[in-house]
Short mmCIF file of C-alpha atoms and ligand atoms in Angstrom, two decimals:
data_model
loop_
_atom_site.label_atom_id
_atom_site.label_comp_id
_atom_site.label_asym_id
_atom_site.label_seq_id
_atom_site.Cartn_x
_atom_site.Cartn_y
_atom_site.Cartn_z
CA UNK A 1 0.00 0.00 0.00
CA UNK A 2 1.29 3.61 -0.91
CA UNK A 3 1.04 6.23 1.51
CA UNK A 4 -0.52 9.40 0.98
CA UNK A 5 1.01 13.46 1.26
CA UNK A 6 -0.49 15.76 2.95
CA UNK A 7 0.94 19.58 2.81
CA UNK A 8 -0.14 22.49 4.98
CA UNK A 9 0.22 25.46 3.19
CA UNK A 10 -0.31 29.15 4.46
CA UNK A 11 1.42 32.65 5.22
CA UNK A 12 3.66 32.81 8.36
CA UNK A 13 1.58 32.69 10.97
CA UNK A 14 -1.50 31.23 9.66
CA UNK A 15 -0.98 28.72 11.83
CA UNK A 16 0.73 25.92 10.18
CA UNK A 17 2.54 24.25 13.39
CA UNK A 18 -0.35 23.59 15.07
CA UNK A 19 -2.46 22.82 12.39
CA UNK A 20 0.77 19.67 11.79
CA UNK A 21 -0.47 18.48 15.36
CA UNK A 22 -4.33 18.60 14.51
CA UNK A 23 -3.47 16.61 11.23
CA UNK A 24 -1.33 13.83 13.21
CA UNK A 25 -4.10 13.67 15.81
CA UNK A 26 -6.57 12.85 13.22
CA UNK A 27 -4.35 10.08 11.40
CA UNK A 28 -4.12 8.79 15.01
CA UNK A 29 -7.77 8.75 15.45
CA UNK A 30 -7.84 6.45 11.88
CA UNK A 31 -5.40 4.10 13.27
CA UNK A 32 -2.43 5.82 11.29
CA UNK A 33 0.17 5.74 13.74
CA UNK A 34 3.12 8.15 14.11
CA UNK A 35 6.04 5.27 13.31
CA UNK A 36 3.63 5.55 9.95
CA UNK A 37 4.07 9.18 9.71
CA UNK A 38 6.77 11.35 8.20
CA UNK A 39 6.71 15.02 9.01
CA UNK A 40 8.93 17.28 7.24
CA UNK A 41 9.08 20.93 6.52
CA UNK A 42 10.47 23.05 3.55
CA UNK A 43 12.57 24.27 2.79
CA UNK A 44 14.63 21.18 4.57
CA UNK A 45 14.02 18.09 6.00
CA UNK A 46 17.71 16.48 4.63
CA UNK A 47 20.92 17.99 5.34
CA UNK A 48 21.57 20.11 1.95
CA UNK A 49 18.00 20.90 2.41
CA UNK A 50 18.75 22.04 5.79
CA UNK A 51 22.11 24.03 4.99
CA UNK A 52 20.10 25.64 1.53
CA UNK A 53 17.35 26.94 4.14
CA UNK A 54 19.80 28.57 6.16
CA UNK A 55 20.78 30.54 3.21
CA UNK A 56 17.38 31.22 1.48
CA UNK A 57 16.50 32.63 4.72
CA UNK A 58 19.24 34.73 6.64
CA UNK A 59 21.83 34.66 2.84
CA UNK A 60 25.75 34.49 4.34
CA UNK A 61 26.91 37.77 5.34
CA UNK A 62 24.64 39.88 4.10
CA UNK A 63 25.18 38.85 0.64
CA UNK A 64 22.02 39.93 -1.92
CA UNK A 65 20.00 37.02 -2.59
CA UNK A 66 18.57 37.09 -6.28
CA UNK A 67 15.41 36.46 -6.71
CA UNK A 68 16.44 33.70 -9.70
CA UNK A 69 18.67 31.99 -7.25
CA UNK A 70 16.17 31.76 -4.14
CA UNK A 71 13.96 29.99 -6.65
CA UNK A 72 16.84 27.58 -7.80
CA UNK A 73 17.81 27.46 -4.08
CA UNK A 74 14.47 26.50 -3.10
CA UNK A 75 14.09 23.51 -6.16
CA UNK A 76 16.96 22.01 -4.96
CA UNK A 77 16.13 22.14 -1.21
CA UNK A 78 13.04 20.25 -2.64
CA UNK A 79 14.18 17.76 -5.07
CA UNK A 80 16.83 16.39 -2.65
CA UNK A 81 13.82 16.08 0.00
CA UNK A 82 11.25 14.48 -2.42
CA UNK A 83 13.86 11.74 -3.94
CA UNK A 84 15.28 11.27 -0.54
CA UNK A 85 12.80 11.21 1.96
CA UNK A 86 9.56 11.51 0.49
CA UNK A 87 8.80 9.23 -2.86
CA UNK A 88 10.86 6.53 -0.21
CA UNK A 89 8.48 7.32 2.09
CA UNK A 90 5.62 6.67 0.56
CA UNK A 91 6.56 3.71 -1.21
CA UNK A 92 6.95 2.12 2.29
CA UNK A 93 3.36 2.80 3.04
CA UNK A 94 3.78 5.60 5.08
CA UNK A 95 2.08 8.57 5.10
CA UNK A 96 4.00 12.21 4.99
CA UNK A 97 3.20 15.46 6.48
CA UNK A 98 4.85 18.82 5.13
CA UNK A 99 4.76 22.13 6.63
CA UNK A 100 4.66 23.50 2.98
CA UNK A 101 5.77 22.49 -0.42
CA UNK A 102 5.67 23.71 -4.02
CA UNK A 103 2.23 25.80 -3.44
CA UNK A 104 4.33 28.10 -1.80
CA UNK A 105 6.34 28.55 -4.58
CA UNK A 106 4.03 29.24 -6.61
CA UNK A 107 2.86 32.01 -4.33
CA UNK A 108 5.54 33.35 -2.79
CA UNK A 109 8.25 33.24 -5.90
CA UNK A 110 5.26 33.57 -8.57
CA UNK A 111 2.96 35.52 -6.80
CA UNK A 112 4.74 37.66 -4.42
CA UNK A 113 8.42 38.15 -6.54
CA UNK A 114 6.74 37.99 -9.87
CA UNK A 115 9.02 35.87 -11.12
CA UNK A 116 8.42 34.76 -15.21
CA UNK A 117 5.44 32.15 -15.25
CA UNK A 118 6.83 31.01 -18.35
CA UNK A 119 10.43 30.65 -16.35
CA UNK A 120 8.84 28.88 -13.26
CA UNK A 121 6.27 26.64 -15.33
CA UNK A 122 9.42 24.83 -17.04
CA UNK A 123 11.43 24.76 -14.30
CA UNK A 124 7.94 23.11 -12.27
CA UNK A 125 7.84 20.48 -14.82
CA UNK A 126 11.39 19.23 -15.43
CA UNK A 127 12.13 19.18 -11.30
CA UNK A 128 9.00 17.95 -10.13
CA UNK A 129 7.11 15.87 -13.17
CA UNK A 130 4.06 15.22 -12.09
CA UNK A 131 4.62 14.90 -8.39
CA UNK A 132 2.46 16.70 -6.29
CA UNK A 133 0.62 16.19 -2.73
CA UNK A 134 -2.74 14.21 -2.60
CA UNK A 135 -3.99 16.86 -0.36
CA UNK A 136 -2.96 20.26 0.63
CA UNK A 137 -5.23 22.20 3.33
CA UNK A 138 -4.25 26.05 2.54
CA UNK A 139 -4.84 28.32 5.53
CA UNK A 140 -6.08 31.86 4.77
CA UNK A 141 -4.93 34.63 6.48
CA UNK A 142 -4.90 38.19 6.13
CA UNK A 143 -0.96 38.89 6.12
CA UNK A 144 -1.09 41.87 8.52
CA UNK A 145 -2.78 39.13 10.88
CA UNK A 146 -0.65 36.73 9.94
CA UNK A 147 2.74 39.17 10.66
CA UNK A 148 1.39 40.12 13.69
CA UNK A 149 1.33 36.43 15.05
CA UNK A 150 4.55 35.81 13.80
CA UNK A 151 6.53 38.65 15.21
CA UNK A 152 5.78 37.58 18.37
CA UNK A 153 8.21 35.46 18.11
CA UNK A 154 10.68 37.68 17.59
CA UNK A 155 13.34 38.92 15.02
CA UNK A 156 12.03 38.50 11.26
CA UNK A 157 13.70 36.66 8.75
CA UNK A 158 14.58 38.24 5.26
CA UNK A 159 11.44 36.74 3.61
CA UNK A 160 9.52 37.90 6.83
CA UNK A 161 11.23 41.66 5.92
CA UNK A 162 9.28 41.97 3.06
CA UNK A 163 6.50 44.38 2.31
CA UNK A 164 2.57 44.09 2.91
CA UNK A 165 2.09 44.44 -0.41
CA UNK A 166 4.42 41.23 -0.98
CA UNK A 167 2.66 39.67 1.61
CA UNK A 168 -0.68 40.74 -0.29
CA UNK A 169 0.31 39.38 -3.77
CA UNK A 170 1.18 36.30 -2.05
CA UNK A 171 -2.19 35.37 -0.48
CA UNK A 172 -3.68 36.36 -3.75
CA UNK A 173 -2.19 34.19 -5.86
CA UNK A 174 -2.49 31.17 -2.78
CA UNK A 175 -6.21 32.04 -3.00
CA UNK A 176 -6.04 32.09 -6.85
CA UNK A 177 -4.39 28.51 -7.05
CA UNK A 178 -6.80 27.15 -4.41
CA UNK A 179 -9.57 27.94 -6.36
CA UNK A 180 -8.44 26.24 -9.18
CA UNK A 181 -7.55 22.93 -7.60
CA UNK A 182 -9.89 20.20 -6.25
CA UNK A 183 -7.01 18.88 -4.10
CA UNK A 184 -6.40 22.11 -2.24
CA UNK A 185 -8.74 23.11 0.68
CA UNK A 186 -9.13 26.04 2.04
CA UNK A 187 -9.52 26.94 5.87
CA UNK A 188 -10.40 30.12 7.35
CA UNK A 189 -7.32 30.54 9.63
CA UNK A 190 -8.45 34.31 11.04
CA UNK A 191 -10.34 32.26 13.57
CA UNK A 192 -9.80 31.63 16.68
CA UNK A 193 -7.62 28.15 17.74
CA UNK A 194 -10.76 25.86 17.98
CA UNK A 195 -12.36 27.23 15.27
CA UNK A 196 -9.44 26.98 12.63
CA UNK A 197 -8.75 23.21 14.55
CA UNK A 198 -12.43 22.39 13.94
CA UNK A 199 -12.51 23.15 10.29
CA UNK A 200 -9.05 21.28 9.77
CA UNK A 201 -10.91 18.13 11.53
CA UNK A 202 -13.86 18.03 9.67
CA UNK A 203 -12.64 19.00 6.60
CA UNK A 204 -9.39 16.34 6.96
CA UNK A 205 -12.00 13.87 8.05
CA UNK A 206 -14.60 14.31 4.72
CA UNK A 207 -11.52 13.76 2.47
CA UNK A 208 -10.17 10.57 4.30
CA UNK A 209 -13.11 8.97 3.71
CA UNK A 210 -12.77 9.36 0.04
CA UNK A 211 -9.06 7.46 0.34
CA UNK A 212 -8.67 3.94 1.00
CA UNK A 213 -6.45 3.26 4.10
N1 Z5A B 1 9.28 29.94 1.27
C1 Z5A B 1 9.25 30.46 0.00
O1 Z5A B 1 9.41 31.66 -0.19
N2 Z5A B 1 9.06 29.61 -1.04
C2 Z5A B 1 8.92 28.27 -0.88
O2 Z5A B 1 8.77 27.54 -1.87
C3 Z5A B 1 8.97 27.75 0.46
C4 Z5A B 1 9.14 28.61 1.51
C5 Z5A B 1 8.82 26.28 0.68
C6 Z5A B 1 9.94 29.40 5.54
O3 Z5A B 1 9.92 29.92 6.79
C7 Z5A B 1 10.04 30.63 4.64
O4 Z5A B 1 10.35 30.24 3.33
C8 Z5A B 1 8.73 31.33 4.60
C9 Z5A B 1 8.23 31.15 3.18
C10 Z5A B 1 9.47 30.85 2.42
N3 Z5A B 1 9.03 32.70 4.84
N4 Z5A B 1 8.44 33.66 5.00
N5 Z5A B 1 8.22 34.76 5.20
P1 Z5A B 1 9.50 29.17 8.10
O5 Z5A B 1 9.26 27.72 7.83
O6 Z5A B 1 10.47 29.52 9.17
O7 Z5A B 1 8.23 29.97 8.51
P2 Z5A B 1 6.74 29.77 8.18
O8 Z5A B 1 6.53 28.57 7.33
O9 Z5A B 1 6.26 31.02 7.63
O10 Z5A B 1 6.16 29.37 9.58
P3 Z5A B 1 5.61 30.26 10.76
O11 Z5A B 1 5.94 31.68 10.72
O12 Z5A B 1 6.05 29.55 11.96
O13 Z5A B 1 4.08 30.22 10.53
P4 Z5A B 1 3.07 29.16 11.05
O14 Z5A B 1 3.75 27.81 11.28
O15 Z5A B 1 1.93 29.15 10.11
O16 Z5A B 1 2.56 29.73 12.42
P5 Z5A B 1 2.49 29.06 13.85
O17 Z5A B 1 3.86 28.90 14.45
O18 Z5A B 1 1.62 27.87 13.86
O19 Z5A B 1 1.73 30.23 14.60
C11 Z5A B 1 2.35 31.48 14.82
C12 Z5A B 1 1.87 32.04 16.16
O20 Z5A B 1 0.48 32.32 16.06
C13 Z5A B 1 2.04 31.07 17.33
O21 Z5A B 1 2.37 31.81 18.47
C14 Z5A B 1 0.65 30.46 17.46
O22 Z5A B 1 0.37 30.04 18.79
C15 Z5A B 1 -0.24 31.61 17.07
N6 Z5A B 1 -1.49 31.17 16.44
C16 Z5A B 1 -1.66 30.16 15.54
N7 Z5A B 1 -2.95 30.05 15.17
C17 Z5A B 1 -3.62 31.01 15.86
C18 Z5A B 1 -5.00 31.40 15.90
N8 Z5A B 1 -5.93 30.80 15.15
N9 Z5A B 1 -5.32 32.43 16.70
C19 Z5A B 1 -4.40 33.06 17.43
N10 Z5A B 1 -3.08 32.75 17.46
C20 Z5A B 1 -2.69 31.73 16.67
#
């Protein structure tokens, strides 16, 4: 039996780590235990992965990041996880969680840097084929909600440094894709915590149904 991928998508703070713990819990509940789980994040999740997101995040001294070469950056962080960790993954049987995956490429690269859709199309197709999630449950948030989570935490990254209306192009072209995608669901994340968790559960719940496990 091959396992199945499911990707939370969203703008920082949307509230993708927790929504990761409302998704295991409901596995759990369908007897999908966590030695049959895989969670991984991306950028990451191997150790070039790792060592590409510490660039395409904080750069190395300060050095300007292209736009070109955070998207290259960002494909390779991604191909080394899916061929790695992922496609083995799944072949086992197990199932894999990601905090985020080429959705947000589309968005944040396509949508938010405007990078060529020509450019990014090709480059979609000859890294990934036609790999892609079985489910993705995109979390909508307003970015200057979403920022204002986030910087609770503390000191923003260079991606976090960019403008609202990067951050608005961004959700725009999230809430574009989802529309056009059967796979994709969205959830209302300017809820409150229950609120957001019930959706995920009930929405996560209709869709496993539809999947034999
Ligand atoms: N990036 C890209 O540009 N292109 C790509 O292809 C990929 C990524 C794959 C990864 O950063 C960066 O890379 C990201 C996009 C870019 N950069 N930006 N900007 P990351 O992995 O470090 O960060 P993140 O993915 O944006 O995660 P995040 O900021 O941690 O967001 P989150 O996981 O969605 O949020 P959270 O930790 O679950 O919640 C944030 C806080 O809000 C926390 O204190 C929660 O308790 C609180 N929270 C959560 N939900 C609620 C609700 N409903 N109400 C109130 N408070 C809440």
């Amino acid at each position: 039996m091959v396992g199945k991928f499911i990707v939370i998508e969203g703008l920082e703070g949307a509230g993708k780590t927790t929504a990761i713990q409302t998704v295991k819990q409901i596995l759990n509940q369908h007897h999908i235990e966590d030695k049959d789980i895989e969670f991984i994040r991306e950028p990451g999740g191997t150790k070039v992965a790792e060592a590409l997101r510490n660039i395409i995040k904080n750069s190395i001294d300060n050095e300007p990041l292209t736009d070109k070469a955070e998207l290259l950056m960002l494909y390779a962080a991604r191909i080394q996880l899916i061929d790695n960790v992922i496609k083995p993954a799944l072949k086992a049987g197990k199932w894999v969680v990601g905090d985020r995956h080429d959705l947000s490429t589309q968005a944040y690269q396509g949508g938010g840097r405007q990078l060529d859709s020509h450019f990014m199309q090709l480059l979609k197709e000859q890294v990934l084929g036609d790999f892609r999630p079985d489910l993705t449950l995109y979390l909508d948030i307003d970015p200057r909600q979403g920022l204002n989570r986030a910087s609770r935490r503390g000191q923003l990254d260079r991606i976090e440094q960019g403008s609202l209306d990067f951050f608005d192009r961004i959700r725009r072209r999230y809430q574009e894709l989802a529309a056009q995608d059967k796979t994709i669901l969205t959830i209302d994340a300017s809820q409150a915590l229950p609120k957001v968790t019930q959706q995920i559960e009930q929405k996560l719940t209709q869709w496993l149904q539809t999947v034999s496990i």
